[in-house]
Amino acid sequence: MISQTLIERLTNARLVTVFTGAGVSAESGVATFRAQGGLWSKFKPEELANLDAFLANPQMVWEWYQARREVVLNAEPNEGHRAIASLEEFVPHVSVVTQNIDGLHTEAGSSEVIELHGNIRKNFCQNCGKRHDNLEILTEHHIPSCSCGGNIRPDVVWFGELLPATAIELAEKRAKECNILFSVGTSSVVWPAAGLPLLALDSGAYVVEINPEQTPLTRHAHESIRATSGEVMPEITRLLREMRIPSELSK
Ligand code: BV8
């Protein structure tokens, strides 16, 4: 499942970028979007994950995010998250660029996590922009109001909204300068995030996809491993651990 080429490249890599999507959190019990039974099979993104939906029916959108927060706040990082974090034992610099809003990469211990689509634990006022990151409102059933009277909304990027400039700029930098880019657990259909593995390819990186299904990235990647994040990432770190000369012998 893991090629010798990939392991050799990993042992010589200076920077590895791990680009992730909802599939990485699936094994933590957090629903994906486009798989059967995923979030979008019950809801239409245009009905919920966009500003017009929020302005038209703020309470409905707030309740949808409350339901998702309930799952996320009770979810734990899985083997895949933890293996991605422990890559840092073997590679000088690992950058996690995630489309996920669940915060599980940070909880798993990854030191650089770039959140392209925001974070479901955070909120701000739609009217004045004031931040409302106090955790107690995460359990409010009725949509809370800001002191300015505006509606408070989750700090996530909705369709039609721009990604945070600092996040996408740093993500593009990490895609351009990395030796290896893993694309893990994403259907590779949401832009501009889906362009990052192609940017890495154009910049000479070795691109490896990890997904039980094919995606639009599959035919471009150097390797596409038809398996789950929780199977592949721990196997990679196990092989790296086996290869690492015990420190007392390397003196
Ligand atoms: C923007 C909100 C300026 C937060 C989300 C260029 C071309 C075409 C379209 C566009 C374009 N530029 C902009 C667009 C429009 C749009 C877009 O991309 N539409 C697509 C759908 C056609 N993009 C935007 O609007 C972006 N904004 O560009 O602004 C603009 C605007 C309009 C027009 C031009 C410019 C904003 C995009 C962000 C939208 N926000 N969510 C939330 O509520 O979560 S999207 C949503 O999809 C999530 O954020 C998620 O991160 C993202 C991607 O989904 P995935 O993570 O890939 O999840 P998915 O379920 O799809 O796939 C899971 C995969 O995992 C599957 O392949 C499965 O096989 C695999 N898997 C399952 N289990 C496992 C596994 N893999 C490994 N291990 C497992 N165990």
Coordinates of C-alpha atoms and ligand atoms in Angstrom, one line a residue:
M1 CA 0.0 0.0 0.0
I2 CA 2.9 2.4 0.8
S3 CA 5.5 2.6 -1.9
Q4 CA 9.2 2.6 -1.3
T5 CA 9.5 5.8 -3.3
L6 CA 7.1 7.5 -1.0
I7 CA 9.0 6.4 2.1
E8 CA 12.4 7.4 0.6
R9 CA 11.0 10.8 -0.4
L10 CA 9.6 11.3 3.2
T11 CA 13.0 10.5 4.8
N12 CA 14.6 13.3 2.6
A13 CA 11.7 15.8 2.8
R14 CA 12.2 19.2 4.4
L15 CA 8.5 20.3 4.1
V16 CA 5.5 18.1 3.8
T17 CA 2.0 19.6 3.3
V18 CA -1.0 17.6 4.3
F19 CA -4.2 18.9 2.6
T20 CA -7.3 17.4 4.3
G21 CA -11.1 17.3 3.9
A22 CA -14.0 15.8 5.7
G23 CA -12.9 12.2 5.1
V24 CA -10.2 12.6 7.7
S25 CA -12.8 13.3 10.3
A26 CA -15.2 10.6 9.2
E27 CA -13.5 8.1 11.5
S28 CA -14.2 10.5 14.4
G29 CA -17.9 10.2 13.6
V30 CA -18.2 13.6 11.9
A31 CA -20.3 13.3 8.8
T32 CA -18.8 14.1 5.4
F33 CA -20.6 16.2 2.9
R34 CA -20.9 14.3 -0.4
A35 CA -20.7 10.6 0.5
Q36 CA -24.0 8.8 0.7
G37 CA -25.7 9.7 3.9
G38 CA -23.4 12.7 4.1
L39 CA -24.6 16.2 5.2
W40 CA -25.5 17.3 1.6
S41 CA -27.7 14.2 1.1
K42 CA -30.1 15.6 3.7
F43 CA -29.6 19.3 3.1
K44 CA -28.8 21.3 0.0
P45 CA -25.6 23.4 0.5
E46 CA -27.3 26.4 -1.2
E47 CA -30.1 26.2 1.3
L48 CA -27.8 26.3 4.3
A49 CA -24.1 26.9 3.8
N50 CA -24.4 30.3 2.3
L51 CA -25.1 33.9 3.4
D52 CA -28.4 34.3 1.6
A53 CA -29.8 31.3 3.5
F54 CA -28.6 32.8 6.8
L55 CA -30.1 36.2 6.0
A56 CA -33.4 34.6 4.9
N57 CA -33.6 32.2 7.9
P58 CA -30.9 32.9 10.5
Q59 CA -32.5 30.6 13.1
M60 CA -32.7 27.6 10.7
V61 CA -29.0 28.0 9.7
W62 CA -28.0 28.6 13.4
E63 CA -29.8 25.3 14.4
W64 CA -28.0 23.4 11.6
Y65 CA -24.7 24.5 12.9
Q66 CA -25.7 23.8 16.5
A67 CA -26.5 20.2 15.5
R68 CA -23.1 19.9 13.8
R69 CA -21.3 21.6 16.8
E70 CA -22.9 19.0 19.1
V71 CA -21.2 16.3 17.1
V72 CA -17.9 18.1 16.7
L73 CA -17.6 19.1 20.4
N74 CA -18.0 15.4 21.4
A75 CA -15.7 14.1 18.7
E76 CA -12.1 13.0 19.4
P77 CA -9.2 13.0 16.9
N78 CA -8.8 9.6 15.3
E79 CA -5.7 7.5 14.3
G80 CA -5.5 9.4 11.1
H81 CA -5.3 12.8 12.8
R82 CA -2.8 11.6 15.3
A83 CA -0.6 10.0 12.6
I84 CA -0.6 13.3 10.6
A85 CA 0.5 15.1 13.8
S86 CA 3.3 12.5 14.5
L87 CA 4.7 13.0 11.0
E88 CA 6.4 16.0 12.7
E89 CA 8.7 13.5 14.5
F90 CA 10.2 12.5 11.1
V91 CA 9.9 15.6 8.9
P92 CA 11.4 19.0 9.8
H93 CA 8.3 21.0 8.9
V94 CA 4.7 19.6 8.4
S95 CA 1.9 22.0 7.4
V96 CA -1.7 20.9 7.7
V97 CA -4.0 22.8 5.3
T98 CA -7.5 21.8 6.2
Q99 CA -11.0 22.4 4.7
N100 CA -12.4 21.0 7.9
I101 CA -14.0 23.3 10.5
D102 CA -13.9 20.8 13.4
G103 CA -10.5 21.8 15.0
L104 CA -9.5 18.1 15.3
H105 CA -6.1 18.5 13.7
T106 CA -5.2 21.0 16.4
E107 CA -6.6 18.8 19.1
A108 CA -4.5 15.9 17.7
G109 CA -1.3 18.0 18.2
S110 CA -0.4 19.3 14.7
S111 CA 1.6 22.4 15.2
E112 CA 0.8 24.3 12.0
V113 CA -2.9 24.0 11.0
I114 CA -4.2 26.4 8.3
E115 CA -8.1 26.5 8.5
L116 CA -9.2 27.4 5.0
H117 CA -13.0 27.3 5.7
G118 CA -13.0 28.6 9.3
N119 CA -13.8 26.9 12.6
I120 CA -17.2 25.8 13.9
R121 CA -16.2 26.7 17.5
K122 CA -15.9 30.4 16.6
N123 CA -18.5 33.0 15.9
F124 CA -18.9 36.7 14.9
C125 CA -21.6 39.2 14.4
Q126 CA -22.9 39.3 10.8
N127 CA -23.8 43.0 11.2
C128 CA -20.7 44.6 12.9
G129 CA -18.1 41.8 12.7
K130 CA -17.5 41.7 16.4
R131 CA -16.1 38.3 17.5
H132 CA -18.2 36.1 19.8
D133 CA -15.9 33.2 20.7
N134 CA -17.2 32.7 24.2
L135 CA -17.9 29.0 24.4
E136 CA -21.2 29.2 26.2
I137 CA -23.1 30.4 23.1
L138 CA -22.2 27.2 21.4
T139 CA -25.0 25.5 23.3
E140 CA -27.6 28.3 22.7
H141 CA -30.6 26.8 20.8
H142 CA -31.9 30.2 19.8
I143 CA -29.6 32.3 17.6
P144 CA -27.9 34.9 19.9
S145 CA -27.7 38.6 19.2
C146 CA -24.7 40.9 19.3
S147 CA -24.8 44.1 21.5
C148 CA -25.3 45.9 18.2
G149 CA -28.5 43.9 17.6
G150 CA -27.1 41.9 14.7
N151 CA -27.3 38.1 14.4
I152 CA -24.3 36.0 15.5
R153 CA -23.1 33.5 12.9
P154 CA -20.5 30.7 12.8
D155 CA -17.0 31.7 11.7
V156 CA -17.1 29.5 8.7
V157 CA -16.6 30.3 5.0
W158 CA -19.9 29.9 3.1
F159 CA -20.4 29.3 -0.6
G160 CA -19.9 32.6 -2.4
E161 CA -17.7 34.0 0.4
L162 CA -14.0 34.6 0.1
L163 CA -11.6 32.4 2.1
P164 CA -9.6 34.2 4.8
A165 CA -6.8 36.0 2.9
T166 CA -4.0 35.0 5.3
A167 CA -5.1 31.4 5.3
I168 CA -5.2 30.9 1.5
E169 CA -2.0 32.9 1.0
L170 CA -0.1 30.7 3.4
A171 CA -1.7 27.6 2.1
E172 CA -0.6 28.5 -1.5
K173 CA 2.9 29.1 -0.2
R174 CA 3.0 25.7 1.6
A175 CA 1.7 24.1 -1.6
K176 CA 4.4 25.7 -3.7
E177 CA 7.3 25.0 -1.5
C178 CA 6.6 21.5 -0.2
N179 CA 8.5 18.4 -1.3
I180 CA 5.4 16.2 -0.8
L181 CA 1.7 17.0 -0.6
F182 CA -0.7 14.5 0.8
S183 CA -4.4 15.1 -0.3
V184 CA -6.3 13.1 2.3
G185 CA -10.1 12.6 2.6
T186 CA -11.4 15.3 0.2
S187 CA -13.6 15.0 -2.9
S188 CA -11.5 17.7 -4.5
V189 CA -14.5 19.6 -5.8
V190 CA -14.6 22.8 -3.7
W191 CA -12.6 25.7 -5.0
P192 CA -10.2 27.4 -4.6
A193 CA -9.1 24.8 -2.0
A194 CA -9.2 22.0 -4.7
G195 CA -6.6 23.9 -6.7
L196 CA -3.9 23.5 -4.0
P197 CA -2.7 20.0 -4.9
L198 CA -2.4 21.1 -8.6
L199 CA -0.4 24.1 -7.5
A200 CA 1.9 21.7 -5.6
L201 CA 2.2 19.4 -8.7
D202 CA 3.1 22.4 -10.9
S203 CA 5.8 23.4 -8.3
G204 CA 7.4 20.0 -8.5
A205 CA 6.0 18.4 -5.4
Y206 CA 5.3 14.6 -5.1
V207 CA 1.5 14.4 -4.7
V208 CA -0.1 11.5 -3.0
E209 CA -3.9 11.1 -2.7
I210 CA -5.5 9.0 0.1
N211 CA -9.2 8.3 -0.5
P212 CA -11.3 5.1 -0.7
E213 CA -12.8 6.7 -3.8
Q214 CA -11.5 8.3 -7.0
T215 CA -11.7 12.1 -7.3
P216 CA -10.9 14.7 -10.0
L217 CA -7.4 14.8 -8.5
T218 CA -6.8 11.0 -8.9
R219 CA -5.5 11.1 -12.5
H220 CA -3.1 14.0 -11.7
A221 CA -1.5 12.6 -8.5
H222 CA 1.8 10.6 -8.6
E223 CA 0.1 8.1 -6.3
S224 CA -3.5 7.6 -5.3
I225 CA -4.0 5.1 -2.4
R226 CA -7.5 3.6 -2.4
A227 CA -7.8 3.4 1.4
T228 CA -8.8 5.4 4.4
S229 CA -6.9 8.0 6.3
G230 CA -7.0 5.9 9.5
E231 CA -5.4 2.9 7.6
V232 CA -2.7 4.8 5.6
M233 CA -1.3 7.5 7.8
P234 CA -0.5 5.3 10.8
E235 CA 1.1 2.8 8.4
I236 CA 3.3 5.5 7.0
T237 CA 4.5 6.7 10.4
R238 CA 5.0 3.0 11.4
L239 CA 7.3 2.5 8.5
L240 CA 9.2 5.7 9.2
R241 CA 9.6 4.7 12.8
E242 CA 11.0 1.3 11.7
M243 CA 13.5 3.0 9.4
R244 CA 14.6 5.6 11.9
I245 CA 18.1 4.6 13.2
P246 CA 17.7 4.6 17.0
S247 CA 19.2 7.9 18.2
E248 CA 22.0 6.1 20.3
L249 CA 23.2 4.3 17.1
S250 CA 23.3 7.5 14.9
K251 CA 26.0 9.2 17.0
Ligands
BV8_1 C1 -15.1 31.5 -3.1 C2 -18.9 25.7 4.7 C3 -15.2 33.6 -4.3 C4 -18.4 25.4 6.1 C5 -18.1 24.8 2.6 C6 -14.0 27.8 -9.2 C7 -14.5 26.8 -9.9 C8 -15.8 26.3 -9.6 C9 -16.5 26.8 -8.5 C10 -16.0 27.8 -7.8 C11 -14.7 28.3 -8.1 N1 -14.5 29.3 -7.3 C12 -15.5 29.4 -6.4 C13 -16.5 28.5 -6.7 C14 -17.8 28.3 -6.1 C15 -17.6 27.5 -4.8 C16 -17.4 26.0 -5.2 O1 -16.2 25.6 -5.1 N2 -18.4 25.3 -5.6 C17 -18.2 23.9 -6.0 C18 -19.1 23.0 -5.1 C19 -18.5 23.7 -7.4 N3 -16.6 27.9 -3.9 C20 -16.9 28.9 -3.1 O2 -18.0 29.5 -3.1 C21 -15.8 29.4 -2.1 N4 -15.7 30.8 -2.1 O3 -14.4 31.0 -3.9 O4 -15.5 32.8 -3.1 C22 -16.1 33.1 -5.4 C23 -17.4 32.8 -5.1 C24 -18.3 32.4 -6.1 C25 -17.8 32.3 -7.4 C26 -16.5 32.6 -7.7 C27 -15.6 33.0 -6.7 C28 -16.1 28.9 -0.7 C29 -15.9 27.4 -0.6 C30 -16.2 27.0 0.9 C31 -17.6 26.6 1.0 N5 -17.9 26.1 2.4 N6 -18.6 24.6 3.8 C32 -19.2 24.2 6.5 O5 -20.4 24.4 6.8 O6 -18.6 23.1 6.6 S1 -17.9 23.6 1.5 C33 -17.7 22.1 2.2 O7 -17.1 21.3 1.2 C34 -16.8 22.0 3.4 O8 -16.1 23.2 3.8 C35 -15.7 21.0 3.0 O9 -14.5 21.2 3.6 C36 -15.7 21.2 1.5 C37 -15.1 20.1 0.7 O10 -15.7 18.9 1.0 P1 -14.7 17.7 1.5 O11 -14.0 18.1 2.7 O12 -13.9 17.2 0.3 O13 -15.8 16.6 1.9 P2 -16.6 15.6 0.9 O14 -17.7 15.0 1.8 O15 -17.0 16.4 -0.3 O16 -15.6 14.5 0.5 C38 -15.1 13.6 1.5 C39 -14.1 12.7 0.8 O17 -13.5 11.9 1.8 C40 -14.8 11.8 -0.2 O18 -14.0 11.8 -1.4 C41 -14.7 10.4 0.5 O19 -14.5 9.4 -0.4 C42 -13.5 10.5 1.4 N7 -13.5 9.7 2.6 C43 -14.6 9.3 3.3 N8 -14.1 8.6 4.4 C44 -12.8 8.7 4.4 C45 -12.4 9.4 3.2 N9 -11.1 9.6 2.9 C46 -10.1 9.1 3.7 N10 -10.4 8.4 4.9 C47 -11.7 8.2 5.2 N11 -12.0 7.5 6.3

